Every structure is written in structure tokens, then in C-alpha cells.
XYZ file of C-alpha atoms in Angstrom:
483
model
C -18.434 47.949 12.976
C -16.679 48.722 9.623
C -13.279 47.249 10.815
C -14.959 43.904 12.224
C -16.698 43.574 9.129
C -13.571 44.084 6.977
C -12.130 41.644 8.882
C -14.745 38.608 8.564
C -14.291 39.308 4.756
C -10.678 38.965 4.899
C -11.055 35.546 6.758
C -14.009 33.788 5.447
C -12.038 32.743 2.220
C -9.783 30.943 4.628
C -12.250 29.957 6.817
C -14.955 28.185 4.777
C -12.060 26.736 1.995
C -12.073 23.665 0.279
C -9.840 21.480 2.278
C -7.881 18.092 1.233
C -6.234 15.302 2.551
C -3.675 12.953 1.446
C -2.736 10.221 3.790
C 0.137 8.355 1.783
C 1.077 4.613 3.414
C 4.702 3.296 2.464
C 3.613 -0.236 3.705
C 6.563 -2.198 5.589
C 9.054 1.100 4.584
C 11.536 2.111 7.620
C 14.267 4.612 7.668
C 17.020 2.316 6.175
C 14.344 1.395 2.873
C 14.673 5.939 1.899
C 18.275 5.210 1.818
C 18.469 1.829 0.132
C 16.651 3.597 -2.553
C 18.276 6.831 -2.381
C 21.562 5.136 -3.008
C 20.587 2.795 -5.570
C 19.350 6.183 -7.629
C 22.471 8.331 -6.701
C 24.559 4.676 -7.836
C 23.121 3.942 -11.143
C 23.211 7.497 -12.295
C 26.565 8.883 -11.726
C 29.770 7.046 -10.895
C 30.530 9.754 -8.131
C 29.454 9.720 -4.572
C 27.388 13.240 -5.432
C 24.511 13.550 -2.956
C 21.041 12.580 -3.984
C 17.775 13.178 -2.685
C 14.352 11.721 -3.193
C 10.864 13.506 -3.020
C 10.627 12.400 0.931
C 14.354 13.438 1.929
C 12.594 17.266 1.242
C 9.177 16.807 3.464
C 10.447 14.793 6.314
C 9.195 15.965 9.625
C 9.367 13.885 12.747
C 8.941 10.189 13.144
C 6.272 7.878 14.166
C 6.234 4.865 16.797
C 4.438 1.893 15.851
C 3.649 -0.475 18.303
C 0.241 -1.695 18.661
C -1.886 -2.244 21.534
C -0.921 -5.660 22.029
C 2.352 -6.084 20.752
C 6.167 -3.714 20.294
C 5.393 -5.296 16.992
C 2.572 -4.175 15.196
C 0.299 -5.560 11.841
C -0.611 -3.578 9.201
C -4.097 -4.006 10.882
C -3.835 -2.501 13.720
C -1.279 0.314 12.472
C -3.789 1.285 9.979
C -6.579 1.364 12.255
C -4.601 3.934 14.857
C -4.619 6.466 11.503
C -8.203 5.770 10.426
C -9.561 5.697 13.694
C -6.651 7.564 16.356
C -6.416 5.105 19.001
C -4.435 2.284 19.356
C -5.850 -1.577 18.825
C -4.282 -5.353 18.991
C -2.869 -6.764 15.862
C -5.098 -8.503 13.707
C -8.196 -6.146 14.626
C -9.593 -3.505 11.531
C -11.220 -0.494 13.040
C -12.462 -2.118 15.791
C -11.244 -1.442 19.241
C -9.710 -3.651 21.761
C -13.283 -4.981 23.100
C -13.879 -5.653 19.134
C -16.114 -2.722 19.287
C -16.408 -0.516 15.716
C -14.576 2.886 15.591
C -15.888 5.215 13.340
C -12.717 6.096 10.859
C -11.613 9.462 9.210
C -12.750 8.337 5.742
C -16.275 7.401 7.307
C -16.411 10.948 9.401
C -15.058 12.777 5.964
C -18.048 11.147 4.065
C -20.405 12.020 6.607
C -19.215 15.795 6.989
C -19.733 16.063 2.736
C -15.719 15.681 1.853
C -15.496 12.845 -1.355
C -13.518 10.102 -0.538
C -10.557 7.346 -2.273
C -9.067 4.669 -1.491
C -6.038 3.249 -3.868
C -3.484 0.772 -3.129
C -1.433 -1.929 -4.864
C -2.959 -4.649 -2.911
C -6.342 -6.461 -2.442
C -8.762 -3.381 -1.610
C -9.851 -5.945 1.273
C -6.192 -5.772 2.362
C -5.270 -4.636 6.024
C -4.520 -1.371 5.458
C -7.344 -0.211 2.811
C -9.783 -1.937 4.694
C -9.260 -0.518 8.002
C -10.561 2.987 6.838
C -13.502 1.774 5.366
C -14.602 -1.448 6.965
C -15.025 -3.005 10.366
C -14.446 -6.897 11.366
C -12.544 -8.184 14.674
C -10.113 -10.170 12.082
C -8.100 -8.788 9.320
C -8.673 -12.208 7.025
C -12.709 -11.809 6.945
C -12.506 -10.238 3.526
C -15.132 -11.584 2.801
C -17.255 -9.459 5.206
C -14.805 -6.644 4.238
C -15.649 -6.445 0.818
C -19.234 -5.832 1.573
C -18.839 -3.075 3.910
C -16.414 -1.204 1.422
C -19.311 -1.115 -1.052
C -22.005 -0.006 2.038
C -23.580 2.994 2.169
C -23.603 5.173 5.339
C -26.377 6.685 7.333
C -27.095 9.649 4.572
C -27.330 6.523 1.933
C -24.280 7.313 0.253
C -21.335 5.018 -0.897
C -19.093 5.702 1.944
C -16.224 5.404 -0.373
C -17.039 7.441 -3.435
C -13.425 5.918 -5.588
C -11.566 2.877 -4.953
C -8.825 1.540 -7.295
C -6.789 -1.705 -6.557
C -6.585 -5.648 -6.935
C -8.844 -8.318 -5.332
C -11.282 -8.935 -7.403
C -11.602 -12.265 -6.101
C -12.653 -11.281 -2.112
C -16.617 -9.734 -5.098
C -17.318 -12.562 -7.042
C -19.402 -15.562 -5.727
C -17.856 -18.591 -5.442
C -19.486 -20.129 -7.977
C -17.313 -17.992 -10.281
C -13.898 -19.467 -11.381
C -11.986 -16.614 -10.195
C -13.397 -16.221 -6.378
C -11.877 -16.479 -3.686
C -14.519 -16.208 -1.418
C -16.199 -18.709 1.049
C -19.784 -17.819 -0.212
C -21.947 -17.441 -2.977
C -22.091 -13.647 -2.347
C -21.961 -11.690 -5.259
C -20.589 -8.462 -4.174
C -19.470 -6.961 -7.706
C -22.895 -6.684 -9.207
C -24.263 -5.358 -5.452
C -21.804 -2.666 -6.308
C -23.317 -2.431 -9.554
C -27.020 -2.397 -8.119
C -26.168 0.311 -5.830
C -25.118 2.886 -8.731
C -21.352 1.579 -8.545
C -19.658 1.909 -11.602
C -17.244 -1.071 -12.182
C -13.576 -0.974 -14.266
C -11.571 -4.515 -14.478
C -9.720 -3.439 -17.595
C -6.803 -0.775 -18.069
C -8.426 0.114 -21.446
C -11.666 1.254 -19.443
C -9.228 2.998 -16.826
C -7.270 5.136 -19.197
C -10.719 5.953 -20.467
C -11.355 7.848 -17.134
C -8.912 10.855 -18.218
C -11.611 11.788 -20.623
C -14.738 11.969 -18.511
C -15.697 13.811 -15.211
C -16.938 13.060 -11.878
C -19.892 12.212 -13.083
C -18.368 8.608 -12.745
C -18.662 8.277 -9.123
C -19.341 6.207 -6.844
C -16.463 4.357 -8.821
C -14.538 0.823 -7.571
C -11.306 -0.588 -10.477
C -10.067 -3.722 -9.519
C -6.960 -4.394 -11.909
C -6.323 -8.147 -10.992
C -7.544 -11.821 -9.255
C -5.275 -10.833 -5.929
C -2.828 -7.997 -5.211
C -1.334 -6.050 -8.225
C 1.685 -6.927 -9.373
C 5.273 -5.915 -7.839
C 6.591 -2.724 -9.939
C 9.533 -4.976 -11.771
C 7.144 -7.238 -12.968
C 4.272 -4.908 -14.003
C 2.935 -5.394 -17.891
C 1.467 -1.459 -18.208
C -0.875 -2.524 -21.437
C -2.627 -4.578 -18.086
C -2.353 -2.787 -14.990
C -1.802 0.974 -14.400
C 0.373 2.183 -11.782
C -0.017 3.961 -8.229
C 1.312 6.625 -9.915
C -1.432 6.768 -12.610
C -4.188 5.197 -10.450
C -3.204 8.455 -7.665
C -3.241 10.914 -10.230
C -6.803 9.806 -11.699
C -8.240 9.549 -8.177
C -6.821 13.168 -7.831
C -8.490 14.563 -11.316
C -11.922 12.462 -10.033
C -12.293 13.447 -7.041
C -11.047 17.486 -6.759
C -14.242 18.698 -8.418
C -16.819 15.997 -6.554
C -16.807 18.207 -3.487
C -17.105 21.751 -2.616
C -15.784 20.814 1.009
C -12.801 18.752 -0.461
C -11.731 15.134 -0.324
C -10.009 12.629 1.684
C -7.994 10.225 -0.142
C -5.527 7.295 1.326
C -2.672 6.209 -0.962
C -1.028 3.163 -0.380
C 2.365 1.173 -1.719
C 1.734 -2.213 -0.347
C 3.759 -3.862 -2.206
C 7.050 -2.243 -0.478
C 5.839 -4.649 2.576
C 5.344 -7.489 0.581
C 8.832 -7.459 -0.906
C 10.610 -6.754 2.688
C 8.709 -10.198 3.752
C 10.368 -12.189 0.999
C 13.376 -10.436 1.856
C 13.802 -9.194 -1.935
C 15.947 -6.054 -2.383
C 15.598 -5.305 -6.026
C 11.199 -5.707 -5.769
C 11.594 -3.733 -2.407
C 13.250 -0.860 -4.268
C 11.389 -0.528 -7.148
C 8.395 -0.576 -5.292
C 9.994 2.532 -3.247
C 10.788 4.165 -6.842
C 7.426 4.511 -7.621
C 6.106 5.511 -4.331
C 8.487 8.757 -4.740
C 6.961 8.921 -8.481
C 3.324 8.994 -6.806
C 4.605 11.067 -4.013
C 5.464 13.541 -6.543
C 2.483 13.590 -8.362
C 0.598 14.817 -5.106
C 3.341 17.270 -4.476
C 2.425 18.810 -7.572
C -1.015 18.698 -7.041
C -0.054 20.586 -3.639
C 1.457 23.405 -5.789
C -2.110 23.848 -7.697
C -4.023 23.477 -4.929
C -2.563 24.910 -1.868
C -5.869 24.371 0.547
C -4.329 20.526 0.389
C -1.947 18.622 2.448
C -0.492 15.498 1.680
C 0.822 13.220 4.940
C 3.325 10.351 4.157
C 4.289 7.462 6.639
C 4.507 3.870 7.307
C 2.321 1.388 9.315
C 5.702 -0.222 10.138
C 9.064 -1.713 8.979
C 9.367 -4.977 7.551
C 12.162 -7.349 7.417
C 14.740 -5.795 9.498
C 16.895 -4.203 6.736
C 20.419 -3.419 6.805
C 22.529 -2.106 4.280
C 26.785 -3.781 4.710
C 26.877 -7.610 5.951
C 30.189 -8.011 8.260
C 32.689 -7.837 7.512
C 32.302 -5.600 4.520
C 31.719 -2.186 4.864
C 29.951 -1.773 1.833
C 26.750 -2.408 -0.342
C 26.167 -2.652 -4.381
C 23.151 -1.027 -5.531
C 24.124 -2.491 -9.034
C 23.556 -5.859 -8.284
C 20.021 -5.097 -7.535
C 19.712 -3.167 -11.062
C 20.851 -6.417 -13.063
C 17.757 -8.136 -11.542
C 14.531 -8.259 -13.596
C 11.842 -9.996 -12.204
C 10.808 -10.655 -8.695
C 11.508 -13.285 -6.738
C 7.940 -14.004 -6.371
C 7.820 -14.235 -10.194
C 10.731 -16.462 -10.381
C 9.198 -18.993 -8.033
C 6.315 -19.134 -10.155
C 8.066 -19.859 -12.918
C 9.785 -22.535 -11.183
C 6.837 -24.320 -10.005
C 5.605 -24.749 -13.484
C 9.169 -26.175 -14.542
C 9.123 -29.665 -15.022
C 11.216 -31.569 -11.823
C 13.919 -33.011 -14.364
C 14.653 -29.819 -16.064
C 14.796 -27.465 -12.923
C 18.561 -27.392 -12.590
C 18.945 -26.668 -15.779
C 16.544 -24.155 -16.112
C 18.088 -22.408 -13.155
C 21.526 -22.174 -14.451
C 20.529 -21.344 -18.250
C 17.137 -19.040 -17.269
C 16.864 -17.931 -13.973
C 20.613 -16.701 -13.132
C 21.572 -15.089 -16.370
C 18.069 -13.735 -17.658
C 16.249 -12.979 -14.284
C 19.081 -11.927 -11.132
C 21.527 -10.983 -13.886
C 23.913 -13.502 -12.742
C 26.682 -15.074 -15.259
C 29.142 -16.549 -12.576
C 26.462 -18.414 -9.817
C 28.092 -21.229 -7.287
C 27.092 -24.605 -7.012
C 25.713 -23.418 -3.798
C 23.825 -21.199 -4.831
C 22.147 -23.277 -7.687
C 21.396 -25.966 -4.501
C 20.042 -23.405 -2.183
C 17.556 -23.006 -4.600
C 16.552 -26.904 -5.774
C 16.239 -27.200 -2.175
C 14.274 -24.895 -1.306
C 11.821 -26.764 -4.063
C 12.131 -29.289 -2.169
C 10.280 -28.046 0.200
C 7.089 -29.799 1.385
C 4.030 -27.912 1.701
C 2.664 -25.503 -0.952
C 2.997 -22.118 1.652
C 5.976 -23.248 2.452
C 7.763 -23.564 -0.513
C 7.056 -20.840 -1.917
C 8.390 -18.750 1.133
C 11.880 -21.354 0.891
C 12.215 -20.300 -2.631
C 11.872 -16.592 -2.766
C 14.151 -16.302 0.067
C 16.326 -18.590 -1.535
C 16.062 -16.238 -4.505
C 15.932 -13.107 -2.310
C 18.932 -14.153 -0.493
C 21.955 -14.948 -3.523
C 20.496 -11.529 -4.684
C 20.959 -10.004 -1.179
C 24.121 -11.143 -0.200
C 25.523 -10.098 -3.413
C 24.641 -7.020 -2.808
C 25.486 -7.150 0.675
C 21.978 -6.270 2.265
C 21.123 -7.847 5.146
C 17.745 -8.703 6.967
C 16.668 -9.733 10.271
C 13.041 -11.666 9.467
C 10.657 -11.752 6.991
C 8.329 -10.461 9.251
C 8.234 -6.971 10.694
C 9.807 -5.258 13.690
C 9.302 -2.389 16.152
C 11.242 0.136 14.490
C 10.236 4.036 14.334
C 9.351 4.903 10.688
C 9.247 8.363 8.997
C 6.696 11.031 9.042
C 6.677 13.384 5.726
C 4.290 16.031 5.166
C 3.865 19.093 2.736
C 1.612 21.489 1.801
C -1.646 23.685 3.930
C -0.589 23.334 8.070
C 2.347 20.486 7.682
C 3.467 22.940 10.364
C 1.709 20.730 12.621
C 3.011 17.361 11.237
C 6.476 17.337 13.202
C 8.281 15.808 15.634
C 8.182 12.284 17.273
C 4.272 10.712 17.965
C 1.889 7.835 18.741
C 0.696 6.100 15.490
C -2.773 6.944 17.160
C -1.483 10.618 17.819
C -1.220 11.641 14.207
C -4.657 10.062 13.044
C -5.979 12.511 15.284
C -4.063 15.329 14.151
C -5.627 14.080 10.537
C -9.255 14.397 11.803
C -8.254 17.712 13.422
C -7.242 19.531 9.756
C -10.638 17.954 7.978
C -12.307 19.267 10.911
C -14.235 15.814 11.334
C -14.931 14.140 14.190
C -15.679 9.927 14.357
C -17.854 9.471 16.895
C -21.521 10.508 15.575
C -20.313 7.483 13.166
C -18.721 5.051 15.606
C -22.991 5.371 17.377
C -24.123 4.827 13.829
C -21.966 1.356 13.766
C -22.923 0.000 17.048
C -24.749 -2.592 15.487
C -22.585 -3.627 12.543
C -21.684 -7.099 12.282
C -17.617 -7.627 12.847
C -17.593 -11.150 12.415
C -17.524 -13.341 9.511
C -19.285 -17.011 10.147
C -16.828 -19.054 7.879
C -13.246 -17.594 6.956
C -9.588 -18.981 7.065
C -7.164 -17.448 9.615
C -3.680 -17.229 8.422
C -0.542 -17.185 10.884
C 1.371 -15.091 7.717
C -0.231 -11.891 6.079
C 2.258 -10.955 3.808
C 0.634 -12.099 0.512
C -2.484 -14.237 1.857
């Protein structure tokens, strides 16, 4: 009797510890992205071919396939909802299964079990991939709808989401306001408010949140109209980081809970960049992925009851590093550039017609791509692509126009701006990554994610039965790489 009860004192500590989660989403990052940024670090540092290794090269584990239920070729939609809900959906659906049906996600059955809960990306909060662990419509562009079920409460009457940083402010604000976006006169930012919600839309009021507690939550910061901007082009007296925004959902949320948190971290804007088939916004992006991957690792070493889960929803645009017949690539090229080539377009569009050529030569090429010997073709590829008819349209011409002299500089290839089928990695460190490994289902390791919380969706997939998943009036898009 003495032994046995020896014993359940030596394993209640383990048995009833606190107990986090941090599911980290490289958005649109494949295998040959690591070692397009890997190189470009190990190439602007030393002049030697001296191995270099990022913060991912030490956790990888295994790989993870990516196909949806529809499609070889999955959306961020549908690859998100196979982690926040472990099974497998058709493009275009978020959290819902194939019958349109709501699945009860990890984030919802983490709430519901008494773990806080984050969300932080780069992107709209509405976006694919945020949304899918914390909302519920039968198509990915009803962010309208979206936006009010992030802000919901669940069937305790608690925020379901106790933190969310991001951009999007656009997807809360009636459309009556200048700055919505929205099809309604919905106004979703002061429902947050209403409901206890405390608001940020300023990176003064966000670096203020190093000096409080978590007496600020339920808390939502929205940083801009639409998605954040690209790393290369971020002003930091405006925006914070995913670094910073990670590391202050990490001080909010450790002491909100005695059962722990969930938290999901995304880098959207790696996707974004692969789609415009821009190397030098791609790898910055990556950069400070491994900067916010680091900042959990060492959050790990404090906390050792946590473990922190990196992968991708899927690859976008088919990189390759060496275009034939080369057998080579220059990282260098990439580190002249210093604005995006979303950026660049931008500032194109509000050049006047007559002065465009001009502007390119004197402006774009030396200041921006770091370019002092362009070609006449490529000055034309891009007063073409200007050219272009169609507002969508020419903006996608021109920062391919601008992604490609940068690209095949460097020699960097790419298949599509869109995404393909590849296998991307899985990364994991900290309590039980013994159990992240080898190669699985998309759907496969969301479930392994509700197995270490110890959660279970589907008390809350009954609770959503009668959730509306449809949004009356909303705009499909064909494209969902910045829409």
C-alpha cells in the first residue's frame, strides 16, 4: 500500500501538468524554400561553402503529404482544416467536412477542455488558414461570416479564442466605414468590444502589452486594412513582427491557464511571395519564421511541459534552385533587392503613364532589385506587363514581371504561381516530439495534436450542428493568394 502510494506521488506531477501546444504553419514553404534560405544565410555571411543550418534543419522529423480530399493539390483551406479538425476535406471548405457539415477543431476542443487559446498570423485573421481553427463556413472567401464566428463565444460563454493578433481589419468594420471591406453593415469590431474584447490597431498600444498581464484577455490586434506587410517591406514604428507578435502571445497566454494553452503560429506571407513567384520576399519571409521559430524553442527550454509542431499546409510555386543549363544559383542577387515586388507594382501604378519608363530605369532597377546593368528586355517585360488590361490582372503581370528579372538572375526557377502536390516538412521539439516522426496524412498529425492536449472534437462538432456555414452575399475568387 506504501509502494503504490509512493508511486501515484511520483506520477501525478506528470500526470496532471500544465501542457502546451504550438502548431507553427510555414504557409506555401516546401523542402527546396529551408534550403533557398539556408543558402542565402550560409552565402551572405561567409565567402566559403562552410555548412549552415537554420532553427528547422535541428527539429526535422518526418514529412507530411498534402493532398486534399478533392484534389493531389490542396488550398490552404482544406490543409488547415485536416490539422484543426484531423480529417481530410475538399479545397475551398474551412472546418467543415465534405457534406459541408461543421467539425469541431483542436482550438475549439482546447477551449472547451479549459486550455487558453491564440491565434497569430501575418495575414487577414479571416484568412484560410487562421480561420479554419476557429470558424466554420462551406467557402473560404465568406469572411465576412468568418469574422463573426472568430469573435463567438462557445457553449461555456467564453471567447473561443482568448488572443488573436494579425491584419484584416477590414473583413470588422461595417461597410459604411471607409476602410471595410465587407458586404454588410455589420459591425463586428465593437461586437468584439461589447463582448469584453479588448481591441489594439496601433503598435504603440501593442508594445504596451509587455507591461501588463493576462488580465488583458479575451484580446484581438489587427495591425493593418488587409494582410500585414511582406518582411522586406515592413515599417516596425507600424507593425510588429511574427516574431514579436509570437513572443507576446507566449508571455499572455502561459499564465491564463492552469491546464496550458494552444496557440497556432502562422507565416503566411511565405505563400504569398511563392504565388508572385518573388525570391527575395519569399526568403525573408522564411528568415523570420526561423527568428519566431526560435523564440518558441526557447520558450521550450523554460517550459519543458510544451511542444512546439512546425509544418506546411503545402508548397507553393514549384521552386527550384539552378535554371538549365547552369548549375548554379546566386543568393546575392536576392540580397541587393529591397522591396517586394508587390510593393514595386504599387508604386508603379501610381506612376504617371509618360514617366513609367523612366521611372523604371532611374527608380525601380537601381534603388529597388539592385540592378545597375538591366536589358532593354527587361525594362519591356515590365511596361508590358502594365499594359495589362484588367486591374487583377495586372497586377499579377507585373510582379511576375518583377519576380522574374529578379529570379532568373539569380537563377531560381518556378513551375506556377499556384501550388503543387509536393510533401512538405514536419519539425517538432520539445515534451513527446518522440511521436512527431516519420511520413503522415495531413489529417494524421492533427490527430496526433488532439492526442498530446488530451482533447477530443466531437462534444463540440454536436454543439455546432446548427451553425450557419453560409454567407448570403460574398464574392468567390478563382485566386487566393492575396484576395
Amino acid at each position: 500500500m506504501i509502494l503504490v502510494n509512493l508511486l501515484l506521488v511520483a506520477i501525478a506531477p506528470h500526470a496532471y501538468a500544465k501542457r502546451n501546444l504550438v502548431l507553427m504553419i510555414s504557409d506555401g514553404f516546401g523542402p527546396t524554400s529551408e534550403t533557398m534560405a539556408r543558402s542565402f544565410m550560409q552565402d551572405i555571411g561567409t565567402e566559403s561553402h562552410e555548412p549552415w543550418s537554420s532553427i528547422l534543419d535541428s527539429m526535422l522529423t518526418g514529412s507530411v503529404r498534402t493532398q486534399s480530399s478533392n484534389s493531389l493539390v490542396t488550398d490552404s483551406a482544406a490543409g488547415a482544416t485536416a490539422f484543426a479538425c484531423g480529417l481530410k476535406t475538399h479545397n475551398g471548405a474551412i472546418a467543415v467536412d465534405t457534406n459541408g457539415t461543421p467539425c469541431g477543431t483542436i482550438l475549439e476542443a482546447a477551449k472547451n477542455a479549459g486550455y487558453a487559446t491564440g491565434l497569430v498570423t501575418t495575414s487577414r485573421i479571416t484568412h484560410a488558414t487562421p480561420a479554419s481553427f476557429a470558424a466554420h463556413v462551406v467557402d473560404r472567401d465568406m469572411e465576412d461570416l468568418i469574422a463573426m464566428h472568430m469573435i463567438s463565444k462557445n457553449a461555456t460563454r467564453h471567447t473561443k479564442v482568448d488572443l488573436m493578433f494579425g491584419g484584416g481589419m477590414c473583413r470588422f468594420l461595417p461597410q459604411s466605414n471607409d476602410n471595410s471591406c465587407r458586404n454588410d453593415d455589420v459591425d463586428v469590431w465593437q461586437a468584439a468590444k461589447d463582448s469584453g474584447v479588448t481591441t489594439l490597431t496601433r503598435r504603440s498600444e501593442f508594445d504596451l502589452l509587455s507591461q501588463t498581464n493576462q488580465s488583458m484577455l479575451p484580446l484581438i490586434g489587427l495591425f493593418a486594412h488587409s494582410h500585414m506587410a511582406y518582411t522586406i517591406d515592413r515599417d516596425s514604428t507600424s507593425q510588429p513582427s511574427l516574431s514579436e507578435m509570437t513572443q507576446t502571445a507566449l508571455n499572455l497566454l502561459d499564465d491564463t491557464s492552469d491546464k496550458g494553452f494552444f496557440l497556432m503560429v502562422e507565416g503566411a506571407r511565405i505563400d504569398m511571395a511563392g504565388h508572385d513567384n518573388d525570391p527575395a520576399a519569399h526568403v525573408h519571409d522564411i528568415i523570420e519564421y526561423w527568428r519566431t521559430v526560435q523564440k518558441v524553442h526557447q520558450f521550450v527550454h523554460s517550459n519543458p511541459d510544451t511542444l512546439v509542431v512546425s509544418t506546411s499546409d503545402h508548397e507553393t510555386g514549384g521552386l527550384a534552385l539552378g535554371i538549365d543549363p547552369e548549375y548554379t544559383w546566386h543568393p546575392r542577387v536576392l540580397n541587393q533587392v529591397t522591396k517586394s515586388a508587390e510593393q514595386v507594382c504599387s508604386y508603379l501604378f501610381r506612376t504617371q503613364k509618360q514617366d513609367v519608363a523612366e521611372v523604371i530605369e532611374d527608380h525601380v532597377f537601381p534603388k529597388y532589385l539592385g540592378i545597375d546593368n538591366h536589358t532593354q528586355a527587361e525594362l519591356d517585360v515590365v511596361v508590358d506587363a502594365l499594359q495589362v488590361k484588367g486591374g487583377d490582372g495586372r497586377h499579377k503581370a507585373c510582379k511576375h514581371a518583377i519576380g522574374g528579372i529578379v529570379s532568373k538572375r539569380a537563377r531560381v526557377g518556378w513551375s506556377t504561381g499556384g501550388h503543387t502536390g509536393a510533401d512538405v516538412g514536419l519539425y517538432a521539439y520539445g515534451n513527446q516530439m518522440h511521436k512527431i516522426k516519420g511520413n503522415m496524412e495531413n489529417s494524421h498529425l492533427g490527430t496526433l495534436l488532439m492526442q498530446y492536449l488530451d482533447v477530443s472534437p466531437s462534444q463540440v462538432t454536436k454543439a455546432l450542428a446548427n451553425t450557419a456555414t453560409r454567407q448570403l452575399a460574398f464574392f468567390h475568387s478563382p485566386h487566393h493568394d492575396h484576395d
